[in-house]
Amino acid sequence: MVAASLTAVEAFVLAALGVFELANLSSIRLTMGVTTSVFFLAAAAGLAWCAWSLWKVRRWARGPVVMAQLIQLGLAWNLWAGETKPLSVALAVVALVVIVGLVHRSSTEVLERESYG
């Protein structure tokens, strides 16, 4: 449940970034702003669906969520230098907590039980 909840928070943050990007559109970078917004909103929708599916104990959702966390760890690595270090640490901690939560023995047992009924 912790992993599903944190994944839902990540989806909310991505959606907020998409909305903020739309709110700050300018004619100079219209195409980039729109495509970035669409990407963030689509990623947020997918992550929210996965979070909901984890909450409902759907085994298939574990793979996409783990992949999203691995991407987030890569982003945290890229943000490690300078003023973005606190953001890097926050991203890495959340990603690691979600991954550990998904591979934890009790989570695996519940998700495996769902697939074999």
mmCIF file with all atom_site columns, N, CA and C in Angstrom, residues 3-61:
data_model
loop_
_atom_site.group_PDB
_atom_site.id
_atom_site.type_symbol
_atom_site.label_atom_id
_atom_site.label_alt_id
_atom_site.label_comp_id
_atom_site.label_asym_id
_atom_site.label_entity_id
_atom_site.label_seq_id
_atom_site.pdbx_PDB_ins_code
_atom_site.Cartn_x
_atom_site.Cartn_y
_atom_site.Cartn_z
_atom_site.occupancy
_atom_site.B_iso_or_equiv
_atom_site.pdbx_formal_charge
_atom_site.auth_seq_id
_atom_site.auth_comp_id
_atom_site.auth_asym_id
_atom_site.auth_atom_id
_atom_site.pdbx_PDB_model_num
ATOM 1   N N  . ALA A 1 3  ? 3.776  1.578  -1.501  1.00 0.00 ? 3  ALA A N  1
ATOM 2   C CA . ALA A 1 3  ? 4.248  1.753  -2.878  1.00 0.00 ? 3  ALA A CA 1
ATOM 3   C C  . ALA A 1 3  ? 3.149  2.328  -3.759  1.00 0.00 ? 3  ALA A C  1
ATOM 4   N N  . ALA A 1 4  ? 1.925  1.838  -3.607  1.00 0.00 ? 4  ALA A N  1
ATOM 5   C CA . ALA A 1 4  ? 0.810  2.347  -4.407  1.00 0.00 ? 4  ALA A CA 1
ATOM 6   C C  . ALA A 1 4  ? 0.530  3.810  -4.072  1.00 0.00 ? 4  ALA A C  1
ATOM 7   N N  . SER A 1 5  ? 0.596  4.153  -2.796  1.00 0.00 ? 5  SER A N  1
ATOM 8   C CA . SER A 1 5  ? 0.338  5.537  -2.379  1.00 0.00 ? 5  SER A CA 1
ATOM 9   C C  . SER A 1 5  ? 1.403  6.497  -2.904  1.00 0.00 ? 5  SER A C  1
ATOM 10  N N  . LEU A 1 6  ? 2.674  6.100  -2.790  1.00 0.00 ? 6  LEU A N  1
ATOM 11  C CA . LEU A 1 6  ? 3.740  6.967  -3.299  1.00 0.00 ? 6  LEU A CA 1
ATOM 12  C C  . LEU A 1 6  ? 3.676  7.086  -4.819  1.00 0.00 ? 6  LEU A C  1
ATOM 13  N N  . THR A 1 7  ? 3.283  6.027  -5.489  1.00 0.00 ? 7  THR A N  1
ATOM 14  C CA . THR A 1 7  ? 3.124  6.088  -6.941  1.00 0.00 ? 7  THR A CA 1
ATOM 15  C C  . THR A 1 7  ? 1.996  7.044  -7.307  1.00 0.00 ? 7  THR A C  1
ATOM 16  N N  . ALA A 1 8  ? 0.933  7.053  -6.528  1.00 0.00 ? 8  ALA A N  1
ATOM 17  C CA . ALA A 1 8  ? -0.160 8.002  -6.766  1.00 0.00 ? 8  ALA A CA 1
ATOM 18  C C  . ALA A 1 8  ? 0.315  9.445  -6.564  1.00 0.00 ? 8  ALA A C  1
ATOM 19  N N  . VAL A 1 9  ? 1.147  9.659  -5.562  1.00 0.00 ? 9  VAL A N  1
ATOM 20  C CA . VAL A 1 9  ? 1.706  11.005 -5.341  1.00 0.00 ? 9  VAL A CA 1
ATOM 21  C C  . VAL A 1 9  ? 2.579  11.415 -6.527  1.00 0.00 ? 9  VAL A C  1
ATOM 22  N N  . GLU A 1 10 ? 3.377  10.484 -7.026  1.00 0.00 ? 10 GLU A N  1
ATOM 23  C CA . GLU A 1 10 ? 4.205  10.773 -8.201  1.00 0.00 ? 10 GLU A CA 1
ATOM 24  C C  . GLU A 1 10 ? 3.329  11.136 -9.401  1.00 0.00 ? 10 GLU A C  1
ATOM 25  N N  . ALA A 1 11 ? 2.225  10.426 -9.573  1.00 0.00 ? 11 ALA A N  1
ATOM 26  C CA . ALA A 1 11 ? 1.308  10.728 -10.677 1.00 0.00 ? 11 ALA A CA 1
ATOM 27  C C  . ALA A 1 11 ? 0.721  12.128 -10.517 1.00 0.00 ? 11 ALA A C  1
ATOM 28  N N  . PHE A 1 12 ? 0.370  12.482 -9.291  1.00 0.00 ? 12 PHE A N  1
ATOM 29  C CA . PHE A 1 12 ? -0.164 13.823 -9.031  1.00 0.00 ? 12 PHE A CA 1
ATOM 30  C C  . PHE A 1 12 ? 0.866  14.900 -9.366  1.00 0.00 ? 12 PHE A C  1
ATOM 31  N N  . VAL A 1 13 ? 2.114  14.675 -8.978  1.00 0.00 ? 13 VAL A N  1
ATOM 32  C CA . VAL A 1 13 ? 3.169  15.654 -9.256  1.00 0.00 ? 13 VAL A CA 1
ATOM 33  C C  . VAL A 1 13 ? 3.378  15.796 -10.768 1.00 0.00 ? 13 VAL A C  1
ATOM 34  N N  . LEU A 1 14 ? 3.388  14.676 -11.485 1.00 0.00 ? 14 LEU A N  1
ATOM 35  C CA . LEU A 1 14 ? 3.520  14.750 -12.942 1.00 0.00 ? 14 LEU A CA 1
ATOM 36  C C  . LEU A 1 14 ? 2.353  15.513 -13.571 1.00 0.00 ? 14 LEU A C  1
ATOM 37  N N  . ALA A 1 15 ? 1.140  15.267 -13.083 1.00 0.00 ? 15 ALA A N  1
ATOM 38  C CA . ALA A 1 15 ? -0.027 15.986 -13.605 1.00 0.00 ? 15 ALA A CA 1
ATOM 39  C C  . ALA A 1 15 ? 0.101  17.482 -13.324 1.00 0.00 ? 15 ALA A C  1
ATOM 40  N N  . ALA A 1 16 ? 0.551  17.816 -12.123 1.00 0.00 ? 16 ALA A N  1
ATOM 41  C CA . ALA A 1 16 ? 0.738  19.236 -11.782 1.00 0.00 ? 16 ALA A CA 1
ATOM 42  C C  . ALA A 1 16 ? 1.781  19.877 -12.693 1.00 0.00 ? 16 ALA A C  1
ATOM 43  N N  . LEU A 1 17 ? 2.871  19.163 -12.963 1.00 0.00 ? 17 LEU A N  1
ATOM 44  C CA . LEU A 1 17 ? 3.884  19.693 -13.882 1.00 0.00 ? 17 LEU A CA 1
ATOM 45  C C  . LEU A 1 17 ? 3.304  19.911 -15.277 1.00 0.00 ? 17 LEU A C  1
ATOM 46  N N  . GLY A 1 18 ? 2.468  18.985 -15.731 1.00 0.00 ? 18 GLY A N  1
ATOM 47  C CA . GLY A 1 18 ? 1.820  19.143 -17.034 1.00 0.00 ? 18 GLY A CA 1
ATOM 48  C C  . GLY A 1 18 ? 0.912  20.351 -17.083 1.00 0.00 ? 18 GLY A C  1
ATOM 49  N N  . VAL A 1 19 ? 0.151  20.561 -16.029 1.00 0.00 ? 19 VAL A N  1
ATOM 50  C CA . VAL A 1 19 ? -0.754 21.720 -15.966 1.00 0.00 ? 19 VAL A CA 1
ATOM 51  C C  . VAL A 1 19 ? 0.051  23.020 -15.883 1.00 0.00 ? 19 VAL A C  1
ATOM 52  N N  . PHE A 1 20 ? 1.095  23.031 -15.061 1.00 0.00 ? 20 PHE A N  1
ATOM 53  C CA . PHE A 1 20 ? 1.933  24.229 -14.960 1.00 0.00 ? 20 PHE A CA 1
ATOM 54  C C  . PHE A 1 20 ? 2.594  24.557 -16.292 1.00 0.00 ? 20 PHE A C  1
ATOM 55  N N  . GLU A 1 21 ? 3.007  23.536 -17.011 1.00 0.00 ? 21 GLU A N  1
ATOM 56  C CA . GLU A 1 21 ? 3.608  23.759 -18.329 1.00 0.00 ? 21 GLU A CA 1
ATOM 57  C C  . GLU A 1 21 ? 2.580  24.370 -19.278 1.00 0.00 ? 21 GLU A C  1
ATOM 58  N N  . LEU A 1 22 ? 1.354  23.876 -19.230 1.00 0.00 ? 22 LEU A N  1
ATOM 59  C CA . LEU A 1 22 ? 0.300  24.455 -20.074 1.00 0.00 ? 22 LEU A CA 1
ATOM 60  C C  . LEU A 1 22 ? 0.021  25.909 -19.693 1.00 0.00 ? 22 LEU A C  1
ATOM 61  N N  . ALA A 1 23 ? 0.039  26.176 -18.400 1.00 0.00 ? 23 ALA A N  1
ATOM 62  C CA . ALA A 1 23 ? -0.250 27.533 -17.932 1.00 0.00 ? 23 ALA A CA 1
ATOM 63  C C  . ALA A 1 23 ? 0.834  28.526 -18.337 1.00 0.00 ? 23 ALA A C  1
ATOM 64  N N  . ASN A 1 24 ? 2.020  28.030 -18.619 1.00 0.00 ? 24 ASN A N  1
ATOM 65  C CA . ASN A 1 24 ? 3.137  28.911 -18.965 1.00 0.00 ? 24 ASN A CA 1
ATOM 66  C C  . ASN A 1 24 ? 3.526  28.833 -20.433 1.00 0.00 ? 24 ASN A C  1
ATOM 67  N N  . LEU A 1 25 ? 2.584  28.495 -21.278 1.00 0.00 ? 25 LEU A N  1
ATOM 68  C CA . LEU A 1 25 ? 2.860  28.440 -22.709 1.00 0.00 ? 25 LEU A CA 1
ATOM 69  C C  . LEU A 1 25 ? 3.173  29.828 -23.247 1.00 0.00 ? 25 LEU A C  1
ATOM 70  N N  . SER A 1 26 ? 4.096  29.875 -24.183 1.00 0.00 ? 26 SER A N  1
ATOM 71  C CA . SER A 1 26 ? 4.378  31.130 -24.870 1.00 0.00 ? 26 SER A CA 1
ATOM 72  C C  . SER A 1 26 ? 4.484  30.827 -26.358 1.00 0.00 ? 26 SER A C  1
ATOM 73  N N  . SER A 1 27 ? 4.249  31.818 -27.160 1.00 0.00 ? 27 SER A N  1
ATOM 74  C CA . SER A 1 27 ? 4.259  31.613 -28.610 1.00 0.00 ? 27 SER A CA 1
ATOM 75  C C  . SER A 1 27 ? 5.644  31.230 -29.123 1.00 0.00 ? 27 SER A C  1
ATOM 76  N N  . ILE A 1 28 ? 6.671  31.602 -28.391 1.00 0.00 ? 28 ILE A N  1
ATOM 77  C CA . ILE A 1 28 ? 8.039  31.300 -28.818 1.00 0.00 ? 28 ILE A CA 1
ATOM 78  C C  . ILE A 1 28 ? 8.310  29.794 -28.769 1.00 0.00 ? 28 ILE A C  1
ATOM 79  N N  . ARG A 1 29 ? 7.757  29.133 -27.767 1.00 0.00 ? 29 ARG A N  1
ATOM 80  C CA . ARG A 1 29 ? 8.014  27.706 -27.604 1.00 0.00 ? 29 ARG A CA 1
ATOM 81  C C  . ARG A 1 29 ? 6.703  26.922 -27.485 1.00 0.00 ? 29 ARG A C  1
ATOM 82  N N  . LEU A 1 30 ? 5.758  27.238 -28.317 1.00 0.00 ? 30 LEU A N  1
ATOM 83  C CA . LEU A 1 30 ? 4.428  26.644 -28.257 1.00 0.00 ? 30 LEU A CA 1
ATOM 84  C C  . LEU A 1 30 ? 4.470  25.132 -28.460 1.00 0.00 ? 30 LEU A C  1
ATOM 85  N N  . THR A 1 31 ? 5.134  24.672 -29.498 1.00 0.00 ? 31 THR A N  1
ATOM 86  C CA . THR A 1 31 ? 5.184  23.235 -29.785 1.00 0.00 ? 31 THR A CA 1
ATOM 87  C C  . THR A 1 31 ? 5.843  22.475 -28.649 1.00 0.00 ? 31 THR A C  1
ATOM 88  N N  . MET A 1 32 ? 6.964  22.959 -28.167 1.00 0.00 ? 32 MET A N  1
ATOM 89  C CA . MET A 1 32 ? 7.659  22.284 -27.070 1.00 0.00 ? 32 MET A CA 1
ATOM 90  C C  . MET A 1 32 ? 6.801  22.266 -25.807 1.00 0.00 ? 32 MET A C  1
ATOM 91  N N  . GLY A 1 33 ? 6.122  23.367 -25.513 1.00 0.00 ? 33 GLY A N  1
ATOM 92  C CA . GLY A 1 33 ? 5.275  23.437 -24.324 1.00 0.00 ? 33 GLY A CA 1
ATOM 93  C C  . GLY A 1 33 ? 4.101  22.487 -24.392 1.00 0.00 ? 33 GLY A C  1
ATOM 94  N N  . VAL A 1 34 ? 3.457  22.426 -25.536 1.00 0.00 ? 34 VAL A N  1
ATOM 95  C CA . VAL A 1 34 ? 2.293  21.539 -25.690 1.00 0.00 ? 34 VAL A CA 1
ATOM 96  C C  . VAL A 1 34 ? 2.725  20.077 -25.615 1.00 0.00 ? 34 VAL A C  1
ATOM 97  N N  . THR A 1 35 ? 3.775  19.711 -26.332 1.00 0.00 ? 35 THR A N  1
ATOM 98  C CA . THR A 1 35 ? 4.205  18.314 -26.308 1.00 0.00 ? 35 THR A CA 1
ATOM 99  C C  . THR A 1 35 ? 4.716  17.894 -24.936 1.00 0.00 ? 35 THR A C  1
ATOM 100 N N  . THR A 1 36 ? 5.384  18.791 -24.241 1.00 0.00 ? 36 THR A N  1
ATOM 101 C CA . THR A 1 36 ? 5.836  18.489 -22.882 1.00 0.00 ? 36 THR A CA 1
ATOM 102 C C  . THR A 1 36 ? 4.636  18.287 -21.960 1.00 0.00 ? 36 THR A C  1
ATOM 103 N N  . SER A 1 37 ? 3.643  19.146 -22.083 1.00 0.00 ? 37 SER A N  1
ATOM 104 C CA . SER A 1 37 ? 2.431  19.007 -21.270 1.00 0.00 ? 37 SER A CA 1
ATOM 105 C C  . SER A 1 37 ? 1.716  17.690 -21.549 1.00 0.00 ? 37 SER A C  1
ATOM 106 N N  . VAL A 1 38 ? 1.579  17.368 -22.822 1.00 0.00 ? 38 VAL A N  1
ATOM 107 C CA . VAL A 1 38 ? 0.909  16.116 -23.191 1.00 0.00 ? 38 VAL A CA 1
ATOM 108 C C  . VAL A 1 38 ? 1.684  14.920 -22.631 1.00 0.00 ? 38 VAL A C  1
ATOM 109 N N  . PHE A 1 39 ? 3.006  14.962 -22.730 1.00 0.00 ? 39 PHE A N  1
ATOM 110 C CA . PHE A 1 39 ? 3.827  13.878 -22.192 1.00 0.00 ? 39 PHE A CA 1
ATOM 111 C C  . PHE A 1 39 ? 3.622  13.734 -20.688 1.00 0.00 ? 39 PHE A C  1
ATOM 112 N N  . PHE A 1 40 ? 3.725  14.841 -19.938 1.00 0.00 ? 40 PHE A N  1
ATOM 113 C CA . PHE A 1 40 ? 3.562  14.774 -18.483 1.00 0.00 ? 40 PHE A CA 1
ATOM 114 C C  . PHE A 1 40 ? 2.170  14.285 -18.103 1.00 0.00 ? 40 PHE A C  1
ATOM 115 N N  . LEU A 1 41 ? 1.147  14.772 -18.792 1.00 0.00 ? 41 LEU A N  1
ATOM 116 C CA . LEU A 1 41 ? -0.216 14.362 -18.463 1.00 0.00 ? 41 LEU A CA 1
ATOM 117 C C  . LEU A 1 41 ? -0.473 12.894 -18.809 1.00 0.00 ? 41 LEU A C  1
ATOM 118 N N  . ALA A 1 42 ? 0.077  12.433 -19.926 1.00 0.00 ? 42 ALA A N  1
ATOM 119 C CA . ALA A 1 42 ? -0.076 11.015 -20.295 1.00 0.00 ? 42 ALA A CA 1
ATOM 120 C C  . ALA A 1 42 ? 0.680  10.124 -19.306 1.00 0.00 ? 42 ALA A C  1
ATOM 121 N N  . ALA A 1 43 ? 1.894  10.526 -18.941 1.00 0.00 ? 43 ALA A N  1
ATOM 122 C CA . ALA A 1 43 ? 2.662  9.755  -17.965 1.00 0.00 ? 43 ALA A CA 1
ATOM 123 C C  . ALA A 1 43 ? 1.951  9.733  -16.617 1.00 0.00 ? 43 ALA A C  1
ATOM 124 N N  . ALA A 1 44 ? 1.370  10.853 -16.231 1.00 0.00 ? 44 ALA A N  1
ATOM 125 C CA . ALA A 1 44 ? 0.626  10.924 -14.973 1.00 0.00 ? 44 ALA A CA 1
ATOM 126 C C  . ALA A 1 44 ? -0.584 9.990  -15.007 1.00 0.00 ? 44 ALA A C  1
ATOM 127 N N  . ALA A 1 45 ? -1.295 9.976  -16.115 1.00 0.00 ? 45 ALA A N  1
ATOM 128 C CA . ALA A 1 45 ? -2.462 9.093  -16.232 1.00 0.00 ? 45 ALA A CA 1
ATOM 129 C C  . ALA A 1 45 ? -2.042 7.627  -16.148 1.00 0.00 ? 45 ALA A C  1
ATOM 130 N N  . GLY A 1 46 ? -0.975 7.271  -16.842 1.00 0.00 ? 46 GLY A N  1
ATOM 131 C CA . GLY A 1 46 ? -0.492 5.895  -16.792 1.00 0.00 ? 46 GLY A CA 1
ATOM 132 C C  . GLY A 1 46 ? -0.032 5.494  -15.402 1.00 0.00 ? 46 GLY A C  1
ATOM 133 N N  . LEU A 1 47 ? 0.694  6.376  -14.745 1.00 0.00 ? 47 LEU A N  1
ATOM 134 C CA . LEU A 1 47 ? 1.177  6.086  -13.401 1.00 0.00 ? 47 LEU A CA 1
ATOM 135 C C  . LEU A 1 47 ? 0.019  6.015  -12.400 1.00 0.00 ? 47 LEU A C  1
ATOM 136 N N  . ALA A 1 48 ? -0.963 6.879  -12.570 1.00 0.00 ? 48 ALA A N  1
ATOM 137 C CA . ALA A 1 48 ? -2.141 6.833  -11.692 1.00 0.00 ? 48 ALA A CA 1
ATOM 138 C C  . ALA A 1 48 ? -2.906 5.524  -11.877 1.00 0.00 ? 48 ALA A C  1
ATOM 139 N N  . TRP A 1 49 ? -3.030 5.080  -13.124 1.00 0.00 ? 49 TRP A N  1
ATOM 140 C CA . TRP A 1 49 ? -3.705 3.811  -13.387 1.00 0.00 ? 49 TRP A CA 1
ATOM 141 C C  . TRP A 1 49 ? -2.944 2.663  -12.738 1.00 0.00 ? 49 TRP A C  1
ATOM 142 N N  . CYS A 1 50 ? -1.623 2.691  -12.841 1.00 0.00 ? 50 CYS A N  1
ATOM 143 C CA . CYS A 1 50 ? -0.805 1.658  -12.207 1.00 0.00 ? 50 CYS A CA 1
ATOM 144 C C  . CYS A 1 50 ? -0.937 1.706  -10.682 1.00 0.00 ? 50 CYS A C  1
ATOM 145 N N  . ALA A 1 51 ? -0.947 2.905  -10.114 1.00 0.00 ? 51 ALA A N  1
ATOM 146 C CA . ALA A 1 51 ? -1.098 3.037  -8.660  1.00 0.00 ? 51 ALA A CA 1
ATOM 147 C C  . ALA A 1 51 ? -2.442 2.467  -8.219  1.00 0.00 ? 51 ALA A C  1
ATOM 148 N N  . TRP A 1 52 ? -3.490 2.799  -8.945  1.00 0.00 ? 52 TRP A N  1
ATOM 149 C CA . TRP A 1 52 ? -4.821 2.275  -8.635  1.00 0.00 ? 52 TRP A CA 1
ATOM 150 C C  . TRP A 1 52 ? -4.838 0.753  -8.763  1.00 0.00 ? 52 TRP A C  1
ATOM 151 N N  . SER A 1 53 ? -4.185 0.247  -9.781  1.00 0.00 ? 53 SER A N  1
ATOM 152 C CA . SER A 1 53 ? -4.140 -1.199 -9.999  1.00 0.00 ? 53 SER A CA 1
ATOM 153 C C  . SER A 1 53 ? -3.347 -1.898 -8.901  1.00 0.00 ? 53 SER A C  1
ATOM 154 N N  . LEU A 1 54 ? -2.265 -1.277 -8.431  1.00 0.00 ? 54 LEU A N  1
ATOM 155 C CA . LEU A 1 54 ? -1.541 -1.849 -7.294  1.00 0.00 ? 54 LEU A CA 1
ATOM 156 C C  . LEU A 1 54 ? -2.422 -1.861 -6.053  1.00 0.00 ? 54 LEU A C  1
ATOM 157 N N  . TRP A 1 55 ? -3.149 -0.783 -5.845  1.00 0.00 ? 55 TRP A N  1
ATOM 158 C CA . TRP A 1 55 ? -4.046 -0.694 -4.694  1.00 0.00 ? 55 TRP A CA 1
ATOM 159 C C  . TRP A 1 55 ? -5.098 -1.804 -4.760  1.00 0.00 ? 55 TRP A C  1
ATOM 160 N N  . LYS A 1 56 ? -5.531 -2.135 -5.965  1.00 0.00 ? 56 LYS A N  1
ATOM 161 C CA . LYS A 1 56 ? -6.511 -3.206 -6.184  1.00 0.00 ? 56 LYS A CA 1
ATOM 162 C C  . LYS A 1 56 ? -5.843 -4.570 -6.335  1.00 0.00 ? 56 LYS A C  1
ATOM 163 N N  . VAL A 1 57 ? -4.555 -4.644 -6.078  1.00 0.00 ? 57 VAL A N  1
ATOM 164 C CA . VAL A 1 57 ? -3.746 -5.865 -6.099  1.00 0.00 ? 57 VAL A CA 1
ATOM 165 C C  . VAL A 1 57 ? -3.762 -6.527 -7.479  1.00 0.00 ? 57 VAL A C  1
ATOM 166 N N  . ARG A 1 58 ? -3.394 -5.764 -8.470  1.00 0.00 ? 58 ARG A N  1
ATOM 167 C CA . ARG A 1 58 ? -3.248 -6.284 -9.831  1.00 0.00 ? 58 ARG A CA 1
ATOM 168 C C  . ARG A 1 58 ? -1.758 -6.462 -10.110 1.00 0.00 ? 58 ARG A C  1
ATOM 169 N N  . ARG A 1 59 ? -1.365 -7.695 -10.333 1.00 0.00 ? 59 ARG A N  1
ATOM 170 C CA . ARG A 1 59 ? 0.047  -8.043 -10.473 1.00 0.00 ? 59 ARG A CA 1
ATOM 171 C C  . ARG A 1 59 ? 0.727  -7.317 -11.634 1.00 0.00 ? 59 ARG A C  1
ATOM 172 N N  . TRP A 1 60 ? 0.035  -7.131 -12.739 1.00 0.00 ? 60 TRP A N  1
ATOM 173 C CA . TRP A 1 60 ? 0.640  -6.545 -13.941 1.00 0.00 ? 60 TRP A CA 1
ATOM 174 C C  . TRP A 1 60 ? 1.212  -5.154 -13.686 1.00 0.00 ? 60 TRP A C  1
ATOM 175 N N  . ALA A 1 61 ? 0.685  -4.423 -12.706 1.00 0.00 ? 61 ALA A N  1
ATOM 176 C CA . ALA A 1 61 ? 1.086  -3.035 -12.482 1.00 0.00 ? 61 ALA A CA 1
ATOM 177 C C  . ALA A 1 61 ? 2.487  -2.912 -11.886 1.00 0.00 ? 61 ALA A C  1
#
